[in-house]
Amino acid sequence: MSANASTNDRILDAAERLFAEEGFHATSLRQITQAADANLAAVNYHFGSKQALLLAVFRRRLDALNQARLERLDHVLDAADPPVLEDILKAFVFPAMALTHGRHHEGQRFMRILMRAFADQDEQLHRALSAEYAHVMRRFADAIATALPGTEPVHLRRQLDFLVGALTHTMAESELEDAESIASDLVRFTAAGLRGTVQPIARSGARRAMEIAR
Amino acid sequence: MSANASTNDRILDAAERLFAEEGFHATSLRQITQAADANLAAVNYHFGSKQALLLAVFRRRLDALNQARLERLDHVLDAADPPVLEDILKAFVFPAMALTHGRHHEGQRFMRILMRAFADQDEQLHRALSAEYAHVMRRFADAIATALPGTEPVHLRRQLDFLVGALTHTMAESELEDAESIASDLVRFTAAGLRGTVQPIARSGARRAMEIAR
DNA sequence: GTCTATACAGTGATAGAC
DNA sequence: GTCTATCACTGTATAGAC
C-alpha cells in the first residue's frame, strides 16, 4: 500500500512509525528516508526540515481528530437544548481515546508522540498547533457555557486546559488496556469539577433575565 | 558563587540554566562545559551521559519539591482529623507553583524543562522519576482517601493522575502572571471532581464497620 | 518539479595520555 | 581526576541530473 503512495506520503508514514517507535530525536532522517525508499534530501525538499516533518505528521492526525470531535459535538448540540454536559465532554475525550485504540496500531503509537512532543521541543511546533486548533477549543468552551449557564469564561478556558492536560497525560501514561473505563472516569471527573466550580457572573441584567426565563 | 562550587555543581548549574533557556537538545555539551568552566569530557566523567545529566538536574529540583510537599502534607494531617480535602490538594499543588515563581528565576525556567522532558525523550528518564517519587503519590492518595472515606483506590490513583496532568500542563502553558489564581482554580476544580465522583466501595464488612465507627 | 549525490559544520561519546 | 584527540554520526544545504 505504501509502495504505490507518493514519496511525500511514504515519508510521512515512515516518519510517524519511527517517531513513535524510537522517539523523535532518536530517529534520524537517514532511517526515515531509507524506510520510505527515498533519498535523504527528499525530506528537506518536501517538508523543509525535520521539525517541519514532525509538524506535518501531527497535522495529519490532529485534523482528523478535531474534525471527529466537532462532528460529534454537533450531534450533541442537535440532540438536546440545553445540551448535556457529559455528552459535550465525551465528544472531546472519546475521539482522542479512539484514536489511540483504533484497530490500526498506528493510532496508539501516534498518541505517544503527541504527548511527548506536545510539551517537548521547540516552542514553535507547540504554538503552531495550539493556534491551529484554537477554534475547536472555543467551540467546546461555548458549548459548555451553554450547558452550564452562569460560567465565567476565563475560568472555563482554564478548566478546559485542565482537561487537556489530564487527557494527554493519561493517554500517554496509561497502559491502554482499560482505556474506555479511564475515559469515562475522566468525563465524570471533569463534569463534577466543572459543576462544582461554576463561578456565577456578577448579577447583571442578562443573568437575571436568564433566571427569569428558566 | 558558582565560581567556588565544585565542577560537579558548576556543571549542574550551567546545564539547568541552558536546558531551560535553549531546550535540552538545542544545548550542546560544549556550551555547558564552557559555561561551567570545565572540560568537555567532564560531563561524561561525572554524569555518564547527557541524558544522565538531565536526570541529575531534575532530581535536584524534584527532591526539594517533593520534600516540601510532604512536609506541608504532614502539617495538614496534624491540623485536622479527618483532614480537609482542599488542604491536601494545596499541599500538592502550591509547592509546585512556588517552585516556578520563587524569587529565583531559575525555578520558573526549571518547570518548563520539567514539563517538556516529562513527556519527551527516552522512556527511561520518565520511568526512573515516576518510580522515584511513587511514594509521594501514594502518601497523597492515602491522605485523600482519609478525607473522602469510601473512595475506591483504583479510581483515586487515576484521579491523581488527572491532577498531575492538569498541573504540569497548566504550569508549562500559563503565562505565569496569575499563577496563584490558577493554582486556586485547580485545587477547587480537583476537589469538586473528587467529591463528585466518589465511588463508594461495594458494601462490605469493612465499609459497614466504618460507618458505624463514625 | 522531483530527485540525487555529495559536502559541511557540529554533535555526543570514548580511549588513552598525563 | 582531568584533558586532548578522535570517532562515527547527525541535520542541513546545494549543485546538478532527470
PDB file of N, CA and C in Angstrom, chain A residues 92-145:
ATOM      1  N   PHE A  92     -15.387  15.425  23.328  1.00  0.00           N
ATOM      2  CA  PHE A  92     -13.995  15.882  23.323  1.00  0.00           C
ATOM      3  C   PHE A  92     -13.024  14.735  23.626  1.00  0.00           C
ATOM      4  N   VAL A  93     -13.400  13.918  24.573  1.00  0.00           N
ATOM      5  CA  VAL A  93     -12.468  12.904  25.080  1.00  0.00           C
ATOM      6  C   VAL A  93     -12.461  11.630  24.236  1.00  0.00           C
ATOM      7  N   PHE A  94     -13.636  11.157  23.873  1.00  0.00           N
ATOM      8  CA  PHE A  94     -13.712   9.830  23.265  1.00  0.00           C
ATOM      9  C   PHE A  94     -13.028   9.730  21.893  1.00  0.00           C
ATOM     10  N   PRO A  95     -13.173  10.711  21.033  1.00  0.00           N
ATOM     11  CA  PRO A  95     -12.447  10.588  19.756  1.00  0.00           C
ATOM     12  C   PRO A  95     -10.941  10.490  19.960  1.00  0.00           C
ATOM     13  N   ALA A  96     -10.434  11.159  20.963  1.00  0.00           N
ATOM     14  CA  ALA A  96      -8.999  11.068  21.250  1.00  0.00           C
ATOM     15  C   ALA A  96      -8.641   9.659  21.686  1.00  0.00           C
ATOM     16  N   MET A  97      -9.448   9.127  22.564  1.00  0.00           N
ATOM     17  CA  MET A  97      -9.190   7.770  23.031  1.00  0.00           C
ATOM     18  C   MET A  97      -9.323   6.774  21.882  1.00  0.00           C
ATOM     19  N   ALA A  98     -10.305   7.004  21.039  1.00  0.00           N
ATOM     20  CA  ALA A  98     -10.493   6.104  19.901  1.00  0.00           C
ATOM     21  C   ALA A  98      -9.270   6.137  18.989  1.00  0.00           C
ATOM     22  N   LEU A  99      -8.688   7.290  18.889  1.00  0.00           N
ATOM     23  CA  LEU A  99      -7.502   7.421  18.049  1.00  0.00           C
ATOM     24  C   LEU A  99      -6.376   6.527  18.541  1.00  0.00           C
ATOM     25  N   THR A 100      -6.233   6.455  19.842  1.00  0.00           N
ATOM     26  CA  THR A 100      -5.151   5.643  20.383  1.00  0.00           C
ATOM     27  C   THR A 100      -5.481   4.157  20.377  1.00  0.00           C
ATOM     28  N   HIS A 101      -6.752   3.849  20.236  1.00  0.00           N
ATOM     29  CA  HIS A 101      -7.110   2.441  20.343  1.00  0.00           C
ATOM     30  C   HIS A 101      -7.868   1.923  19.140  1.00  0.00           C
ATOM     31  N   GLY A 102      -7.716   2.637  18.047  1.00  0.00           N
ATOM     32  CA  GLY A 102      -8.339   2.159  16.822  1.00  0.00           C
ATOM     33  C   GLY A 102      -7.739   0.821  16.446  1.00  0.00           C
ATOM     34  N   ARG A 103      -8.328   0.203  15.471  1.00  0.00           N
ATOM     35  CA  ARG A 103      -7.818  -1.088  15.044  1.00  0.00           C
ATOM     36  C   ARG A 103      -6.419  -0.934  14.457  1.00  0.00           C
ATOM     37  N   HIS A 104      -6.157   0.207  13.904  1.00  0.00           N
ATOM     38  CA  HIS A 104      -4.818   0.442  13.392  1.00  0.00           C
ATOM     39  C   HIS A 104      -3.885   0.735  14.554  1.00  0.00           C
ATOM     40  N   HIS A 105      -2.815   0.022  14.592  1.00  0.00           N
ATOM     41  CA  HIS A 105      -1.881   0.227  15.678  1.00  0.00           C
ATOM     42  C   HIS A 105      -1.199   1.590  15.585  1.00  0.00           C
ATOM     43  N   GLU A 106      -1.302   2.169  14.420  1.00  0.00           N
ATOM     44  CA  GLU A 106      -0.654   3.470  14.232  1.00  0.00           C
ATOM     45  C   GLU A 106      -1.160   4.487  15.243  1.00  0.00           C
ATOM     46  N   GLY A 107      -2.455   4.482  15.448  1.00  0.00           N
ATOM     47  CA  GLY A 107      -3.049   5.473  16.333  1.00  0.00           C
ATOM     48  C   GLY A 107      -2.450   5.421  17.724  1.00  0.00           C
ATOM     49  N   GLN A 108      -2.311   4.219  18.213  1.00  0.00           N
ATOM     50  CA  GLN A 108      -1.761   4.070  19.551  1.00  0.00           C
ATOM     51  C   GLN A 108      -0.362   4.651  19.635  1.00  0.00           C
ATOM     52  N   ARG A 109       0.417   4.344  18.621  1.00  0.00           N
ATOM     53  CA  ARG A 109       1.754   4.919  18.559  1.00  0.00           C
ATOM     54  C   ARG A 109       1.676   6.431  18.533  1.00  0.00           C
ATOM     55  N   PHE A 110       0.780   6.896  17.710  1.00  0.00           N
ATOM     56  CA  PHE A 110       0.726   8.332  17.476  1.00  0.00           C
ATOM     57  C   PHE A 110       0.543   9.135  18.751  1.00  0.00           C
ATOM     58  N   MET A 111      -0.324   8.658  19.610  1.00  0.00           N
ATOM     59  CA  MET A 111      -0.621   9.459  20.787  1.00  0.00           C
ATOM     60  C   MET A 111       0.581   9.574  21.715  1.00  0.00           C
ATOM     61  N   ARG A 112       1.471   8.634  21.609  1.00  0.00           N
ATOM     62  CA  ARG A 112       2.675   8.765  22.431  1.00  0.00           C
ATOM     63  C   ARG A 112       3.541   9.886  21.891  1.00  0.00           C
ATOM     64  N   ILE A 113       3.637   9.982  20.582  1.00  0.00           N
ATOM     65  CA  ILE A 113       4.380  11.117  20.041  1.00  0.00           C
ATOM     66  C   ILE A 113       3.686  12.400  20.434  1.00  0.00           C
ATOM     67  N   LEU A 114       2.381  12.393  20.265  1.00  0.00           N
ATOM     68  CA  LEU A 114       1.631  13.609  20.572  1.00  0.00           C
ATOM     69  C   LEU A 114       1.985  14.100  21.951  1.00  0.00           C
ATOM     70  N   MET A 115       1.792  13.225  22.914  1.00  0.00           N
ATOM     71  CA  MET A 115       2.026  13.619  24.290  1.00  0.00           C
ATOM     72  C   MET A 115       3.461  14.075  24.489  1.00  0.00           C
ATOM     73  N   ARG A 116       4.361  13.383  23.857  1.00  0.00           N
ATOM     74  CA  ARG A 116       5.761  13.729  24.075  1.00  0.00           C
ATOM     75  C   ARG A 116       6.099  15.063  23.449  1.00  0.00           C
ATOM     76  N   ALA A 117       5.723  15.222  22.230  1.00  0.00           N
ATOM     77  CA  ALA A 117       6.125  16.426  21.524  1.00  0.00           C
ATOM     78  C   ALA A 117       5.232  17.611  21.852  1.00  0.00           C
ATOM     79  N   PHE A 118       4.093  17.316  22.461  1.00  0.00           N
ATOM     80  CA  PHE A 118       3.205  18.417  22.803  1.00  0.00           C
ATOM     81  C   PHE A 118       3.904  19.342  23.786  1.00  0.00           C
ATOM     82  N   ALA A 119       4.712  18.788  24.600  1.00  0.00           N
ATOM     83  CA  ALA A 119       5.402  19.585  25.603  1.00  0.00           C
ATOM     84  C   ALA A 119       6.820  19.891  25.144  1.00  0.00           C
ATOM     85  N   ASP A 120       7.411  18.895  24.600  1.00  0.00           N
ATOM     86  CA  ASP A 120       8.821  18.929  24.245  1.00  0.00           C
ATOM     87  C   ASP A 120       9.138  19.969  23.188  1.00  0.00           C
ATOM     88  N   GLN A 121      10.398  20.104  22.955  1.00  0.00           N
ATOM     89  CA  GLN A 121      10.848  20.707  21.729  1.00  0.00           C
ATOM     90  C   GLN A 121      10.867  22.195  21.668  1.00  0.00           C
ATOM     91  N   ASP A 122      10.938  22.503  20.442  1.00  0.00           N
ATOM     92  CA  ASP A 122      10.820  23.876  20.023  1.00  0.00           C
ATOM     93  C   ASP A 122       9.447  24.412  20.394  1.00  0.00           C
ATOM     94  N   GLU A 123       9.435  25.629  20.851  1.00  0.00           N
ATOM     95  CA  GLU A 123       8.178  26.283  21.181  1.00  0.00           C
ATOM     96  C   GLU A 123       7.303  26.404  19.940  1.00  0.00           C
ATOM     97  N   GLN A 124       7.929  26.504  18.817  1.00  0.00           N
ATOM     98  CA  GLN A 124       7.221  26.787  17.575  1.00  0.00           C
ATOM     99  C   GLN A 124       6.130  25.776  17.265  1.00  0.00           C
ATOM    100  N   LEU A 125       6.521  24.524  17.247  1.00  0.00           N
ATOM    101  CA  LEU A 125       5.548  23.498  16.906  1.00  0.00           C
ATOM    102  C   LEU A 125       4.347  23.576  17.822  1.00  0.00           C
ATOM    103  N   HIS A 126       4.628  23.746  19.078  1.00  0.00           N
ATOM    104  CA  HIS A 126       3.562  23.787  20.055  1.00  0.00           C
ATOM    105  C   HIS A 126       2.611  24.953  19.805  1.00  0.00           C
ATOM    106  N   ARG A 127       3.189  26.115  19.613  1.00  0.00           N
ATOM    107  CA  ARG A 127       2.360  27.296  19.394  1.00  0.00           C
ATOM    108  C   ARG A 127       1.597  27.188  18.081  1.00  0.00           C
ATOM    109  N   ALA A 128       2.246  26.639  17.083  1.00  0.00           N
ATOM    110  CA  ALA A 128       1.589  26.494  15.790  1.00  0.00           C
ATOM    111  C   ALA A 128       0.331  25.636  15.912  1.00  0.00           C
ATOM    112  N   LEU A 129       0.472  24.525  16.609  1.00  0.00           N
ATOM    113  CA  LEU A 129      -0.678  23.636  16.735  1.00  0.00           C
ATOM    114  C   LEU A 129      -1.756  24.227  17.631  1.00  0.00           C
ATOM    115  N   SER A 130      -1.346  24.866  18.705  1.00  0.00           N
ATOM    116  CA  SER A 130      -2.326  25.493  19.590  1.00  0.00           C
ATOM    117  C   SER A 130      -3.169  26.497  18.830  1.00  0.00           C
ATOM    118  N   ALA A 131      -2.508  27.320  18.050  1.00  0.00           N
ATOM    119  CA  ALA A 131      -3.234  28.335  17.299  1.00  0.00           C
ATOM    120  C   ALA A 131      -4.139  27.691  16.256  1.00  0.00           C
ATOM    121  N   GLU A 132      -3.617  26.618  15.662  1.00  0.00           N
ATOM    122  CA  GLU A 132      -4.350  25.985  14.572  1.00  0.00           C
ATOM    123  C   GLU A 132      -5.660  25.370  15.038  1.00  0.00           C
ATOM    124  N   TYR A 133      -5.677  24.920  16.271  1.00  0.00           N
ATOM    125  CA  TYR A 133      -6.884  24.253  16.746  1.00  0.00           C
ATOM    126  C   TYR A 133      -7.578  25.036  17.856  1.00  0.00           C
ATOM    127  N   ALA A 134      -7.247  26.305  17.937  1.00  0.00           N
ATOM    128  CA  ALA A 134      -7.876  27.140  18.972  1.00  0.00           C
ATOM    129  C   ALA A 134      -9.384  27.223  18.768  1.00  0.00           C
ATOM    130  N   HIS A 135      -9.796  27.195  17.515  1.00  0.00           N
ATOM    131  CA  HIS A 135     -11.236  27.323  17.276  1.00  0.00           C
ATOM    132  C   HIS A 135     -12.000  26.116  17.817  1.00  0.00           C
ATOM    133  N   VAL A 136     -11.354  24.965  17.835  1.00  0.00           N
ATOM    134  CA  VAL A 136     -12.003  23.792  18.408  1.00  0.00           C
ATOM    135  C   VAL A 136     -12.237  23.998  19.903  1.00  0.00           C
ATOM    136  N   MET A 137     -11.191  24.489  20.563  1.00  0.00           N
ATOM    137  CA  MET A 137     -11.324  24.751  21.994  1.00  0.00           C
ATOM    138  C   MET A 137     -12.432  25.757  22.253  1.00  0.00           C
ATOM    139  N   ARG A 138     -12.526  26.742  21.404  1.00  0.00           N
ATOM    140  CA  ARG A 138     -13.547  27.762  21.653  1.00  0.00           C
ATOM    141  C   ARG A 138     -14.948  27.206  21.465  1.00  0.00           C
ATOM    142  N   ARG A 139     -15.099  26.362  20.467  1.00  0.00           N
ATOM    143  CA  ARG A 139     -16.426  25.794  20.267  1.00  0.00           C
ATOM    144  C   ARG A 139     -16.843  24.940  21.462  1.00  0.00           C
ATOM    145  N   PHE A 140     -15.900  24.216  22.013  1.00  0.00           N
ATOM    146  CA  PHE A 140     -16.244  23.406  23.186  1.00  0.00           C
ATOM    147  C   PHE A 140     -16.511  24.282  24.401  1.00  0.00           C
ATOM    148  N   ALA A 141     -15.715  25.329  24.540  1.00  0.00           N
ATOM    149  CA  ALA A 141     -15.958  26.238  25.665  1.00  0.00           C
ATOM    150  C   ALA A 141     -17.342  26.855  25.555  1.00  0.00           C
ATOM    151  N   ASP A 142     -17.709  27.247  24.362  1.00  0.00           N
ATOM    152  CA  ASP A 142     -19.034  27.829  24.156  1.00  0.00           C
ATOM    153  C   ASP A 142     -20.130  26.829  24.502  1.00  0.00           C
ATOM    154  N   ALA A 143     -19.942  25.603  24.031  1.00  0.00           N
ATOM    155  CA  ALA A 143     -20.945  24.578  24.293  1.00  0.00           C
ATOM    156  C   ALA A 143     -21.106  24.328  25.790  1.00  0.00           C
ATOM    157  N   ILE A 144     -19.983  24.278  26.489  1.00  0.00           N
ATOM    158  CA  ILE A 144     -20.049  24.041  27.935  1.00  0.00           C
ATOM    159  C   ILE A 144     -20.737  25.211  28.635  1.00  0.00           C
ATOM    160  N   ALA A 145     -20.451  26.407  28.162  1.00  0.00           N
ATOM    161  CA  ALA A 145     -21.098  27.578  28.749  1.00  0.00           C
ATOM    162  C   ALA A 145     -22.613  27.495  28.582  1.00  0.00           C
TER     163      ALA A 145
END
